[in-house]
Amino acid sequence: MNKKVRKAIIPAAGLGTRFLPLTKAMPKEMLPVGDKPTIQYIVEEAIDSGIEDIIIVTGKGKRAIEDHFDNNRDLEENLLKQEKLELLEKVRACSKIEIHYIRQKEPKGLGHAVWSARKFIGDEPFAVLLGDDIVQSEKPCLKQLIEQYNKSGSSVIGVQQIPENETDRYGIVEPGIVNGRFVEVINFIEKPKLGTAPSNLAIIGRYVLTPEIFGLLERLEAGAGGEIQLTDAIQKLNKIQKVFAYQFEGKRHDVGDMLGFIRTTMEFALENPEFGEEVEIMMKEMLVEKAKKFVY
Ligand code: UTP
Protein backbone atom coordinates (compact mmCIF):
# COMPACT_ATOMS: atom_id res chain seq x y z
CA MET A 1 0.00 0.00 0.00
CA ASN A 2 1.47 3.36 -1.03
CA LYS A 3 1.73 6.13 1.53
CA LYS A 4 -1.01 8.73 1.22
CA VAL A 5 -0.23 12.10 -0.39
CA ARG A 6 -1.21 14.45 2.44
CA LYS A 7 1.05 17.47 2.09
CA ALA A 8 1.62 20.08 -0.59
CA ILE A 9 4.25 22.71 -1.25
CA ILE A 10 3.28 25.91 -3.04
CA PRO A 11 6.44 27.79 -4.02
CA ALA A 12 5.80 31.52 -4.11
CA ALA A 13 9.19 33.08 -3.47
CA GLY A 14 10.06 34.02 -7.06
CA LEU A 15 10.76 37.61 -8.05
CA GLY A 16 8.00 37.85 -10.64
CA THR A 17 10.25 39.80 -12.99
CA ARG A 18 7.95 39.28 -15.97
CA PHE A 19 5.37 41.46 -14.23
CA LEU A 20 7.59 44.33 -13.14
CA PRO A 21 6.97 47.05 -12.11
CA LEU A 22 3.57 45.63 -11.04
CA THR A 23 5.27 43.11 -8.76
CA LYS A 24 7.79 45.50 -7.20
CA ALA A 25 5.84 45.68 -3.94
CA MET A 26 3.06 43.16 -4.63
CA PRO A 27 3.56 39.38 -4.93
CA LYS A 28 2.63 38.09 -8.36
CA GLU A 29 0.69 35.33 -6.57
CA MET A 30 -1.71 38.04 -5.36
CA LEU A 31 -2.61 39.29 -8.83
CA PRO A 32 -6.40 39.13 -9.20
CA VAL A 33 -8.21 36.75 -11.50
CA GLY A 34 -11.93 37.41 -11.11
CA ASP A 35 -12.61 38.08 -7.44
CA LYS A 36 -9.70 36.05 -6.04
CA PRO A 37 -5.91 36.28 -6.08
CA THR A 38 -4.28 33.58 -8.23
CA ILE A 39 -2.83 31.74 -5.23
CA GLN A 40 -6.31 31.14 -3.82
CA TYR A 41 -7.22 29.04 -6.85
CA ILE A 42 -4.10 26.97 -6.20
CA VAL A 43 -4.82 26.51 -2.50
CA GLU A 44 -8.43 25.52 -3.32
CA GLU A 45 -7.24 22.96 -5.88
CA ALA A 46 -4.95 21.41 -3.25
CA ILE A 47 -7.77 21.19 -0.68
CA ASP A 48 -10.23 19.81 -3.27
CA SER A 49 -7.64 17.16 -4.13
CA GLY A 50 -7.58 15.88 -0.55
CA ILE A 51 -4.42 17.65 0.66
CA GLU A 52 -4.46 18.11 4.44
CA ASP A 53 -1.39 20.30 5.02
CA ILE A 54 -0.12 23.12 2.85
CA ILE A 55 3.18 24.97 3.09
CA ILE A 56 3.77 28.10 1.07
CA VAL A 57 7.39 29.01 0.37
CA THR A 58 7.59 32.79 0.59
CA GLY A 59 10.35 35.36 0.39
CA LYS A 60 10.97 39.08 0.61
CA GLY A 61 7.90 41.24 -0.04
CA LYS A 62 5.39 38.39 0.20
CA ARG A 63 3.56 39.40 3.40
CA ALA A 64 0.34 40.03 1.49
CA ILE A 65 0.00 36.27 0.91
CA GLU A 66 0.08 35.54 4.66
CA ASP A 67 -2.35 38.39 5.34
CA HIS A 68 -4.75 37.08 2.72
CA PHE A 69 -5.07 33.70 4.42
CA ASP A 70 -5.11 35.19 7.94
CA ASN A 71 -8.08 36.33 10.03
CA ASN A 72 -9.11 39.96 9.61
CA ARG A 73 -11.36 40.63 12.59
CA ASP A 74 -11.94 44.35 11.86
CA LEU A 75 -13.03 43.61 8.31
CA GLU A 76 -15.27 40.74 9.45
CA GLU A 77 -16.94 42.89 12.14
CA ASN A 78 -17.54 45.66 9.62
CA LEU A 79 -19.11 43.31 7.11
CA LEU A 80 -21.28 41.83 9.87
CA LYS A 81 -22.45 45.31 10.97
CA GLN A 82 -23.33 46.16 7.39
CA GLU A 83 -25.07 42.78 7.04
CA LYS A 84 -22.96 41.91 4.00
CA LEU A 85 -23.16 38.24 4.87
CA GLU A 86 -22.27 36.79 1.51
CA LEU A 87 -19.04 38.79 1.44
CA LEU A 88 -18.39 37.87 5.05
CA GLU A 89 -18.58 34.18 4.13
CA LYS A 90 -16.12 34.68 1.27
CA VAL A 91 -13.68 36.52 3.53
CA ARG A 92 -13.96 33.89 6.27
CA ALA A 93 -13.40 31.07 3.80
CA CYS A 94 -9.88 32.42 3.09
CA SER A 95 -8.76 32.12 6.71
CA LYS A 96 -10.41 28.75 7.44
CA ILE A 97 -7.62 26.92 5.67
CA GLU A 98 -4.58 26.27 7.83
CA ILE A 99 -1.43 27.16 5.97
CA HIS A 100 2.20 26.96 7.02
CA TYR A 101 4.93 29.25 5.75
CA ILE A 102 8.64 29.01 5.26
CA ARG A 103 10.96 31.61 3.81
CA GLN A 104 13.37 30.91 1.02
CA LYS A 105 16.15 33.28 1.96
CA GLU A 106 17.26 33.85 -1.63
CA PRO A 107 15.36 33.06 -4.84
CA LYS A 108 17.83 30.43 -6.05
CA GLY A 109 15.31 28.63 -8.19
CA LEU A 110 12.23 26.42 -8.01
CA GLY A 111 14.26 23.36 -6.99
CA HIS A 112 15.75 25.27 -4.08
CA ALA A 113 12.30 26.53 -3.04
CA VAL A 114 10.97 22.95 -2.90
CA TRP A 115 14.07 21.81 -1.01
CA SER A 116 13.48 24.58 1.58
CA ALA A 117 10.28 22.79 2.66
CA ARG A 118 11.91 19.35 3.14
CA LYS A 119 11.57 19.32 6.95
CA PHE A 120 7.85 19.99 6.69
CA ILE A 121 7.40 17.08 4.30
CA GLY A 122 9.63 14.47 5.97
CA ASP A 123 9.68 10.97 4.52
CA GLU A 124 6.43 10.82 2.56
CA PRO A 125 5.20 11.53 -0.96
CA PHE A 126 4.00 15.07 -1.50
CA ALA A 127 2.55 17.46 -4.06
CA VAL A 128 3.94 20.64 -5.57
CA LEU A 129 1.63 23.20 -7.16
CA LEU A 130 2.86 26.29 -8.98
CA GLY A 131 0.82 29.45 -9.15
CA ASP A 132 1.76 30.11 -12.78
CA ASP A 133 -1.09 27.93 -13.97
CA ILE A 134 -4.74 27.81 -12.99
CA VAL A 135 -6.43 24.61 -14.19
CA GLN A 136 -10.20 24.38 -14.61
CA SER A 137 -11.33 20.77 -14.72
CA GLU A 138 -14.13 18.52 -13.58
CA LYS A 139 -11.77 16.54 -11.36
CA PRO A 140 -9.09 18.80 -9.79
CA CYS A 141 -5.83 18.51 -11.71
CA LEU A 142 -3.80 17.51 -8.65
CA LYS A 143 -6.37 14.87 -7.72
CA GLN A 144 -5.89 13.27 -11.15
CA LEU A 145 -2.13 13.03 -10.47
CA ILE A 146 -2.63 11.69 -6.94
CA GLU A 147 -4.86 8.92 -8.32
CA GLN A 148 -2.07 7.95 -10.71
CA TYR A 149 0.44 7.99 -7.84
CA ASN A 150 -1.87 5.74 -5.79
CA LYS A 151 -1.94 3.22 -8.64
CA SER A 152 1.76 3.29 -9.52
CA GLY A 153 3.57 4.33 -6.33
CA SER A 154 5.80 6.43 -8.61
CA SER A 155 6.30 10.16 -8.93
CA VAL A 156 3.84 11.65 -11.43
CA ILE A 157 4.36 14.93 -13.27
CA GLY A 158 1.44 16.85 -14.82
CA VAL A 159 1.93 17.58 -18.52
CA GLN A 160 -0.05 19.01 -21.42
CA GLN A 161 0.63 19.45 -25.12
CA ILE A 162 1.82 22.93 -26.06
CA PRO A 163 2.49 24.57 -29.45
CA GLU A 164 5.85 23.52 -31.01
CA ASN A 165 7.10 27.11 -31.03
CA GLU A 166 6.82 27.41 -27.24
CA THR A 167 8.86 24.38 -26.20
CA ASP A 168 11.84 26.57 -25.21
CA ARG A 169 9.76 28.02 -22.34
CA TYR A 170 9.01 24.75 -20.53
CA GLY A 171 10.41 21.58 -19.04
CA ILE A 172 9.79 19.02 -21.80
CA VAL A 173 9.28 15.27 -21.61
CA GLU A 174 10.90 12.71 -23.90
CA PRO A 175 8.20 10.05 -23.89
CA GLY A 176 8.65 6.29 -23.80
CA ILE A 177 5.64 3.95 -23.79
CA VAL A 178 2.37 5.88 -23.83
CA ASN A 179 -0.63 4.26 -22.16
CA GLY A 180 -3.59 6.61 -22.71
CA ARG A 181 -2.83 9.70 -20.64
CA PHE A 182 -0.10 7.92 -18.65
CA VAL A 183 3.35 8.38 -20.19
CA GLU A 184 6.64 6.66 -19.43
CA VAL A 185 9.43 9.22 -19.37
CA ILE A 186 12.87 8.63 -20.86
CA ASN A 187 14.18 12.13 -20.16
CA PHE A 188 13.15 15.48 -18.79
CA ILE A 189 14.77 18.49 -20.44
CA GLU A 190 14.49 22.00 -19.04
CA LYS A 191 13.77 24.67 -21.70
CA PRO A 192 15.30 22.96 -24.77
CA LYS A 193 16.30 25.24 -27.67
CA LEU A 194 13.58 25.55 -30.35
CA GLY A 195 13.73 22.70 -32.84
CA THR A 196 15.52 20.35 -30.39
CA ALA A 197 12.58 19.33 -28.13
CA PRO A 198 11.84 15.57 -28.14
CA SER A 199 8.06 16.22 -27.85
CA ASN A 200 5.59 18.99 -27.16
CA LEU A 201 4.60 17.51 -23.78
CA ALA A 202 5.33 20.28 -21.31
CA ILE A 203 5.49 20.21 -17.52
CA ILE A 204 2.63 22.34 -16.23
CA GLY A 205 3.28 23.13 -12.59
CA ARG A 206 1.65 20.13 -10.88
CA TYR A 207 3.76 17.35 -9.38
CA VAL A 208 3.47 14.38 -7.06
CA LEU A 209 6.97 13.48 -5.90
CA THR A 210 8.57 10.88 -3.69
CA PRO A 211 10.76 12.23 -0.84
CA GLU A 212 13.95 10.88 -2.47
CA ILE A 213 13.89 14.09 -4.54
CA PHE A 214 15.22 16.05 -1.53
CA GLY A 215 18.58 14.25 -1.41
CA LEU A 216 18.99 14.90 -5.14
CA LEU A 217 18.06 18.58 -4.79
CA GLU A 218 20.58 18.95 -1.97
CA ARG A 219 23.45 17.92 -4.25
CA LEU A 220 22.20 19.65 -7.39
CA GLU A 221 24.18 22.41 -9.07
CA ALA A 222 22.58 25.43 -10.72
CA GLY A 223 21.17 24.68 -14.18
CA ALA A 224 19.33 26.77 -16.78
CA GLY A 225 19.26 30.48 -15.88
CA GLY A 226 21.76 29.89 -13.05
CA GLU A 227 18.93 28.47 -10.89
CA ILE A 228 18.51 25.17 -9.03
CA GLN A 229 16.00 23.55 -11.35
CA LEU A 230 13.36 21.11 -10.08
CA THR A 231 13.27 19.50 -13.55
CA ASP A 232 16.98 18.60 -13.28
CA ALA A 233 16.37 16.83 -9.97
CA ILE A 234 13.36 14.97 -11.41
CA GLN A 235 15.55 13.87 -14.33
CA LYS A 236 18.00 12.41 -11.77
CA LEU A 237 15.15 10.85 -9.78
CA ASN A 238 14.01 9.12 -12.97
CA LYS A 239 17.38 7.34 -13.10
CA ILE A 240 16.89 5.72 -9.68
CA GLN A 241 13.10 5.24 -9.60
CA LYS A 242 10.55 5.42 -12.37
CA VAL A 243 8.91 8.81 -12.87
CA PHE A 244 5.82 9.12 -15.06
CA ALA A 245 4.06 11.98 -16.78
CA TYR A 246 0.30 12.29 -16.87
CA GLN A 247 -1.60 14.29 -19.48
CA PHE A 248 -4.22 15.71 -17.18
CA GLU A 249 -7.69 16.63 -18.32
CA GLY A 250 -8.64 20.29 -17.99
CA LYS A 251 -8.29 23.78 -19.30
CA ARG A 252 -5.04 25.35 -18.28
CA HIS A 253 -4.70 29.10 -17.94
CA ASP A 254 -1.15 30.42 -18.04
CA VAL A 255 -1.01 33.31 -15.60
CA GLY A 256 2.81 33.32 -15.39
CA ASP A 257 3.34 35.99 -18.02
CA MET A 258 1.61 39.21 -18.91
CA LEU A 259 -0.29 38.12 -22.03
CA GLY A 260 -1.46 34.85 -20.50
CA PHE A 261 -2.55 36.74 -17.42
CA ILE A 262 -4.53 39.31 -19.43
CA ARG A 263 -6.21 36.54 -21.44
CA THR A 264 -7.13 34.61 -18.27
CA THR A 265 -8.57 37.72 -16.64
CA MET A 266 -10.73 38.33 -19.71
CA GLU A 267 -11.88 34.69 -19.89
CA PHE A 268 -12.83 34.60 -16.21
CA ALA A 269 -14.67 37.93 -16.54
CA LEU A 270 -16.62 36.58 -19.53
CA GLU A 271 -17.51 33.41 -17.64
CA ASN A 272 -18.66 35.23 -14.51
CA PRO A 273 -22.35 34.40 -13.94
CA GLU A 274 -23.01 37.81 -12.33
CA PHE A 275 -21.54 40.16 -14.93
CA GLY A 276 -20.21 37.99 -17.79
CA GLU A 277 -22.86 39.15 -20.26
CA GLU A 278 -22.14 42.81 -19.54
CA VAL A 279 -18.42 42.20 -19.97
CA GLU A 280 -19.11 40.64 -23.35
CA ILE A 281 -21.08 43.71 -24.45
CA MET A 282 -18.30 45.97 -23.15
CA MET A 283 -15.68 44.04 -25.10
CA LYS A 284 -17.72 44.20 -28.29
CA GLU A 285 -18.20 47.95 -27.83
CA MET A 286 -14.47 48.40 -27.35
CA LEU A 287 -13.74 46.52 -30.57
CA VAL A 288 -16.27 48.61 -32.48
CA GLU A 289 -14.68 51.80 -31.03
CA LYS A 290 -11.26 50.57 -32.05
CA ALA A 291 -12.41 49.70 -35.58
CA LYS A 292 -14.01 53.17 -35.96
CA LYS A 293 -10.63 54.82 -35.43
CA PHE A 294 -9.50 53.34 -38.75
CA VAL A 295 -12.54 54.45 -40.77
CA TYR A 296 -12.11 57.86 -42.39
P1 UTP B 1 8.77 31.36 -12.10
O1 UTP B 1 10.07 31.47 -12.78
O2 UTP B 1 7.56 31.27 -12.94
O3 UTP B 1 8.51 32.58 -11.12
O4 UTP B 1 8.82 30.19 -11.06
P2 UTP B 1 9.29 33.89 -10.92
O5 UTP B 1 10.74 33.63 -10.79
O6 UTP B 1 8.63 34.60 -9.79
O7 UTP B 1 8.89 34.66 -12.26
P3 UTP B 1 9.77 35.48 -13.28
O8 UTP B 1 10.33 34.44 -14.21
O9 UTP B 1 10.82 36.24 -12.52
O10 UTP B 1 8.77 36.38 -13.94
C1 UTP B 1 7.76 29.27 -10.85
C2 UTP B 1 7.30 29.28 -9.42
O11 UTP B 1 8.39 29.01 -8.55
C3 UTP B 1 8.49 30.00 -7.55
C4 UTP B 1 7.78 31.22 -8.10
O12 UTP B 1 7.27 32.01 -7.05
C5 UTP B 1 6.70 30.62 -8.99
O13 UTP B 1 5.55 30.34 -8.25
N1 UTP B 1 9.91 30.23 -7.26
C6 UTP B 1 10.78 30.46 -8.26
C7 UTP B 1 10.33 30.21 -5.95
O14 UTP B 1 9.54 30.00 -5.01
N2 UTP B 1 11.65 30.44 -5.69
C8 UTP B 1 12.55 30.68 -6.67
O15 UTP B 1 13.74 30.86 -6.34
C9 UTP B 1 12.10 30.69 -7.99
PDB file of N, CA and C and ligand atoms in Angstrom, residues 10-20 23 28-29 39 57-59 62 65 104 106-114 116 128-133 191 207 227-229 256-257, ligand 1:
ATOM      1  N   ILE A  10       3.580  24.904  -2.012  1.00  0.00           N
ATOM      2  CA  ILE A  10       3.281  25.910  -3.044  1.00  0.00           C
ATOM      3  C   ILE A  10       4.424  26.934  -3.030  1.00  0.00           C
ATOM      4  N   PRO A  11       5.338  26.826  -3.986  1.00  0.00           N
ATOM      5  CA  PRO A  11       6.444  27.789  -4.019  1.00  0.00           C
ATOM      6  C   PRO A  11       5.948  29.145  -4.495  1.00  0.00           C
ATOM      7  N   ALA A  12       6.281  30.183  -3.747  1.00  0.00           N
ATOM      8  CA  ALA A  12       5.803  31.524  -4.114  1.00  0.00           C
ATOM      9  C   ALA A  12       6.854  32.567  -3.767  1.00  0.00           C
ATOM     10  N   ALA A  13       8.117  32.167  -3.883  1.00  0.00           N
ATOM     11  CA  ALA A  13       9.186  33.081  -3.468  1.00  0.00           C
ATOM     12  C   ALA A  13       9.892  33.735  -4.650  1.00  0.00           C
ATOM     13  N   GLY A  14       9.405  33.464  -5.865  1.00  0.00           N
ATOM     14  CA  GLY A  14      10.064  34.016  -7.059  1.00  0.00           C
ATOM     15  C   GLY A  14       9.921  35.537  -7.128  1.00  0.00           C
ATOM     16  N   LEU A  15      10.724  36.146  -7.977  1.00  0.00           N
ATOM     17  CA  LEU A  15      10.761  37.611  -8.054  1.00  0.00           C
ATOM     18  C   LEU A  15       9.670  38.193  -8.944  1.00  0.00           C
ATOM     19  N   GLY A  16       9.068  37.351  -9.765  1.00  0.00           N
ATOM     20  CA  GLY A  16       7.999  37.848 -10.642  1.00  0.00           C
ATOM     21  C   GLY A  16       8.478  38.914 -11.605  1.00  0.00           C
ATOM     22  N   THR A  17       9.664  38.737 -12.151  1.00  0.00           N
ATOM     23  CA  THR A  17      10.252  39.800 -12.988  1.00  0.00           C
ATOM     24  C   THR A  17       9.436  40.073 -14.252  1.00  0.00           C
ATOM     25  N   ARG A  18       8.707  39.055 -14.736  1.00  0.00           N
ATOM     26  CA  ARG A  18       7.948  39.275 -15.969  1.00  0.00           C
ATOM     27  C   ARG A  18       6.790  40.256 -15.772  1.00  0.00           C
ATOM     28  N   PHE A  19       6.485  40.543 -14.498  1.00  0.00           N
ATOM     29  CA  PHE A  19       5.369  41.462 -14.225  1.00  0.00           C
ATOM     30  C   PHE A  19       5.823  42.811 -13.680  1.00  0.00           C
ATOM     31  N   LEU A  20       7.118  43.047 -13.674  1.00  0.00           N
ATOM     32  CA  LEU A  20       7.588  44.329 -13.137  1.00  0.00           C
ATOM     33  C   LEU A  20       7.122  45.483 -14.028  1.00  0.00           C
ATOM     34  N   THR A  23       4.942  44.003  -9.878  1.00  0.00           N
ATOM     35  CA  THR A  23       5.269  43.109  -8.760  1.00  0.00           C
ATOM     36  C   THR A  23       6.424  43.637  -7.892  1.00  0.00           C
ATOM     37  N   LYS A  28       3.392  38.406  -7.146  1.00  0.00           N
ATOM     38  CA  LYS A  28       2.629  38.094  -8.364  1.00  0.00           C
ATOM     39  C   LYS A  28       1.522  37.085  -8.044  1.00  0.00           C
ATOM     40  N   GLU A  29       1.701  36.318  -6.974  1.00  0.00           N
ATOM     41  CA  GLU A  29       0.686  35.328  -6.572  1.00  0.00           C
ATOM     42  C   GLU A  29      -0.595  35.993  -6.093  1.00  0.00           C
ATOM     43  N   ILE A  39      -3.255  32.802  -6.155  1.00  0.00           N
ATOM     44  CA  ILE A  39      -2.829  31.742  -5.229  1.00  0.00           C
ATOM     45  C   ILE A  39      -4.025  31.069  -4.547  1.00  0.00           C
ATOM     46  N   VAL A  57       6.012  28.503   0.273  1.00  0.00           N
ATOM     47  CA  VAL A  57       7.386  29.012   0.372  1.00  0.00           C
ATOM     48  C   VAL A  57       7.348  30.479  -0.053  1.00  0.00           C
ATOM     49  N   THR A  58       7.658  31.350   0.884  1.00  0.00           N
ATOM     50  CA  THR A  58       7.587  32.787   0.587  1.00  0.00           C
ATOM     51  C   THR A  58       8.990  33.393   0.621  1.00  0.00           C
ATOM     52  N   GLY A  59       9.055  34.663   0.350  1.00  0.00           N
ATOM     53  CA  GLY A  59      10.346  35.363   0.385  1.00  0.00           C
ATOM     54  C   GLY A  59      10.098  36.822   0.696  1.00  0.00           C
ATOM     55  N   LYS A  62       6.528  39.290   0.454  1.00  0.00           N
ATOM     56  CA  LYS A  62       5.395  38.391   0.199  1.00  0.00           C
ATOM     57  C   LYS A  62       4.373  38.373   1.339  1.00  0.00           C
ATOM     58  N   ILE A  65       0.538  37.639   1.042  1.00  0.00           N
ATOM     59  CA  ILE A  65       0.004  36.267   0.915  1.00  0.00           C
ATOM     60  C   ILE A  65      -0.450  35.779   2.294  1.00  0.00           C
ATOM     61  N   GLN A 104      12.180  31.243   1.796  1.00  0.00           N
ATOM     62  CA  GLN A 104      13.375  30.909   1.019  1.00  0.00           C
ATOM     63  C   GLN A 104      14.230  32.177   1.079  1.00  0.00           C
ATOM     64  N   GLU A 106      16.872  33.248  -0.343  1.00  0.00           N
ATOM     65  CA  GLU A 106      17.262  33.848  -1.633  1.00  0.00           C
ATOM     66  C   GLU A 106      16.526  33.095  -2.731  1.00  0.00           C
ATOM     67  N   PRO A 107      16.049  33.783  -3.773  1.00  0.00           N
ATOM     68  CA  PRO A 107      15.358  33.057  -4.839  1.00  0.00           C
ATOM     69  C   PRO A 107      16.337  32.325  -5.748  1.00  0.00           C
ATOM     70  N   LYS A 108      16.800  31.164  -5.294  1.00  0.00           N
ATOM     71  CA  LYS A 108      17.831  30.428  -6.045  1.00  0.00           C
ATOM     72  C   LYS A 108      17.240  29.467  -7.059  1.00  0.00           C
ATOM     73  N   GLY A 109      15.937  29.511  -7.203  1.00  0.00           N
ATOM     74  CA  GLY A 109      15.305  28.634  -8.188  1.00  0.00           C
ATOM     75  C   GLY A 109      14.222  27.763  -7.573  1.00  0.00           C
ATOM     76  N   LEU A 110      13.365  27.229  -8.452  1.00  0.00           N
ATOM     77  CA  LEU A 110      12.229  26.425  -8.006  1.00  0.00           C
ATOM     78  C   LEU A 110      12.682  25.193  -7.212  1.00  0.00           C
ATOM     79  N   GLY A 111      13.748  24.553  -7.688  1.00  0.00           N
ATOM     80  CA  GLY A 111      14.260  23.359  -6.991  1.00  0.00           C
ATOM     81  C   GLY A 111      14.662  23.705  -5.565  1.00  0.00           C
ATOM     82  N   HIS A 112      15.306  24.830  -5.409  1.00  0.00           N
ATOM     83  CA  HIS A 112      15.749  25.266  -4.083  1.00  0.00           C
ATOM     84  C   HIS A 112      14.547  25.606  -3.199  1.00  0.00           C
ATOM     85  N   ALA A 113      13.511  26.196  -3.805  1.00  0.00           N
ATOM     86  CA  ALA A 113      12.295  26.532  -3.035  1.00  0.00           C
ATOM     87  C   ALA A 113      11.655  25.251  -2.490  1.00  0.00           C
ATOM     88  N   VAL A 114      11.565  24.222  -3.328  1.00  0.00           N
ATOM     89  CA  VAL A 114      10.969  22.946  -2.897  1.00  0.00           C
ATOM     90  C   VAL A 114      11.834  22.328  -1.796  1.00  0.00           C
ATOM     91  N   SER A 116      13.627  23.803   0.329  1.00  0.00           N
ATOM     92  CA  SER A 116      13.479  24.583   1.576  1.00  0.00           C
ATOM     93  C   SER A 116      12.379  24.014   2.468  1.00  0.00           C
ATOM     94  N   VAL A 128       3.481  19.268  -5.342  1.00  0.00           N
ATOM     95  CA  VAL A 128       3.944  20.643  -5.569  1.00  0.00           C
ATOM     96  C   VAL A 128       2.979  21.280  -6.564  1.00  0.00           C
ATOM     97  N   LEU A 129       2.507  22.470  -6.242  1.00  0.00           N
ATOM     98  CA  LEU A 129       1.627  23.199  -7.162  1.00  0.00           C
ATOM     99  C   LEU A 129       2.209  24.586  -7.404  1.00  0.00           C
ATOM    100  N   LEU A 130       2.354  24.962  -8.664  1.00  0.00           N
ATOM    101  CA  LEU A 130       2.863  26.290  -8.982  1.00  0.00           C
ATOM    102  C   LEU A 130       1.706  27.225  -9.330  1.00  0.00           C
ATOM    103  N   GLY A 131       1.878  28.473  -8.920  1.00  0.00           N
ATOM    104  CA  GLY A 131       0.822  29.451  -9.150  1.00  0.00           C
ATOM    105  C   GLY A 131       0.797  30.001 -10.568  1.00  0.00           C
ATOM    106  N   ASP A 132       1.731  29.581 -11.410  1.00  0.00           N
ATOM    107  CA  ASP A 132       1.763  30.114 -12.778  1.00  0.00           C
ATOM    108  C   ASP A 132       0.629  29.588 -13.640  1.00  0.00           C
ATOM    109  N   ASP A 133      -0.004  28.509 -13.187  1.00  0.00           N
ATOM    110  CA  ASP A 133      -1.089  27.927 -13.972  1.00  0.00           C
ATOM    111  C   ASP A 133      -2.320  27.708 -13.100  1.00  0.00           C
ATOM    112  N   LYS A 191      13.704  23.628 -20.654  1.00  0.00           N
ATOM    113  CA  LYS A 191      13.771  24.672 -21.696  1.00  0.00           C
ATOM    114  C   LYS A 191      14.719  24.338 -22.852  1.00  0.00           C
ATOM    115  N   TYR A 207       2.878  18.504  -9.560  1.00  0.00           N
ATOM    116  CA  TYR A 207       3.756  17.354  -9.384  1.00  0.00           C
ATOM    117  C   TYR A 207       3.325  16.538  -8.171  1.00  0.00           C
ATOM    118  N   GLU A 227      19.800  28.830 -12.024  1.00  0.00           N
ATOM    119  CA  GLU A 227      18.928  28.475 -10.894  1.00  0.00           C
ATOM    120  C   GLU A 227      18.951  26.967 -10.623  1.00  0.00           C
ATOM    121  N   ILE A 228      18.664  26.587  -9.381  1.00  0.00           N
ATOM    122  CA  ILE A 228      18.514  25.173  -9.027  1.00  0.00           C
ATOM    123  C   ILE A 228      17.162  24.733  -9.591  1.00  0.00           C
ATOM    124  N   GLN A 229      17.215  23.882 -10.601  1.00  0.00           N
ATOM    125  CA  GLN A 229      16.003  23.548 -11.350  1.00  0.00           C
ATOM    126  C   GLN A 229      15.377  22.253 -10.831  1.00  0.00           C
ATOM    127  N   GLY A 256       1.407  33.051 -15.746  1.00  0.00           N
ATOM    128  CA  GLY A 256       2.809  33.320 -15.385  1.00  0.00           C
ATOM    129  C   GLY A 256       3.435  34.437 -16.190  1.00  0.00           C
ATOM    130  N   ASP A 257       2.816  34.814 -17.320  1.00  0.00           N
ATOM    131  CA  ASP A 257       3.344  35.991 -18.020  1.00  0.00           C
ATOM    132  C   ASP A 257       2.202  36.942 -18.376  1.00  0.00           C
TER     133      ASP A 257
HETATM  134  P1  UTP B   1       8.769  31.362 -12.104  1.00  0.00           P
HETATM  135  O1  UTP B   1      10.066  31.466 -12.780  1.00  0.00           O
HETATM  136  O2  UTP B   1       7.564  31.268 -12.941  1.00  0.00           O
HETATM  137  O3  UTP B   1       8.509  32.580 -11.123  1.00  0.00           O
HETATM  138  O4  UTP B   1       8.820  30.192 -11.056  1.00  0.00           O
HETATM  139  P2  UTP B   1       9.286  33.893 -10.920  1.00  0.00           P
HETATM  140  O5  UTP B   1      10.742  33.626 -10.791  1.00  0.00           O
HETATM  141  O6  UTP B   1       8.627  34.597  -9.789  1.00  0.00           O
HETATM  142  O7  UTP B   1       8.889  34.662 -12.257  1.00  0.00           O
HETATM  143  P3  UTP B   1       9.766  35.477 -13.284  1.00  0.00           P
HETATM  144  O8  UTP B   1      10.331  34.437 -14.212  1.00  0.00           O
HETATM  145  O9  UTP B   1      10.815  36.243 -12.518  1.00  0.00           O
HETATM  146  O10 UTP B   1       8.766  36.375 -13.945  1.00  0.00           O
HETATM  147  C1  UTP B   1       7.758  29.271 -10.855  1.00  0.00           C
HETATM  148  C2  UTP B   1       7.300  29.278  -9.419  1.00  0.00           C
HETATM  149  O11 UTP B   1       8.392  29.013  -8.545  1.00  0.00           O
HETATM  150  C3  UTP B   1       8.487  29.997  -7.547  1.00  0.00           C
HETATM  151  C4  UTP B   1       7.783  31.220  -8.099  1.00  0.00           C
HETATM  152  O12 UTP B   1       7.266  32.008  -7.053  1.00  0.00           O
HETATM  153  C5  UTP B   1       6.703  30.620  -8.988  1.00  0.00           C
HETATM  154  O13 UTP B   1       5.553  30.337  -8.252  1.00  0.00           O
HETATM  155  N1  UTP B   1       9.915  30.229  -7.259  1.00  0.00           N
HETATM  156  C6  UTP B   1      10.785  30.458  -8.263  1.00  0.00           C
HETATM  157  C7  UTP B   1      10.327  30.211  -5.953  1.00  0.00           C
HETATM  158  O14 UTP B   1       9.542  29.998  -5.006  1.00  0.00           O
HETATM  159  N2  UTP B   1      11.650  30.440  -5.687  1.00  0.00           N
HETATM  160  C8  UTP B   1      12.550  30.682  -6.667  1.00  0.00           C
HETATM  161  O15 UTP B   1      13.740  30.860  -6.344  1.00  0.00           O
HETATM  162  C9  UTP B   1      12.104  30.691  -7.989  1.00  0.00           C
END
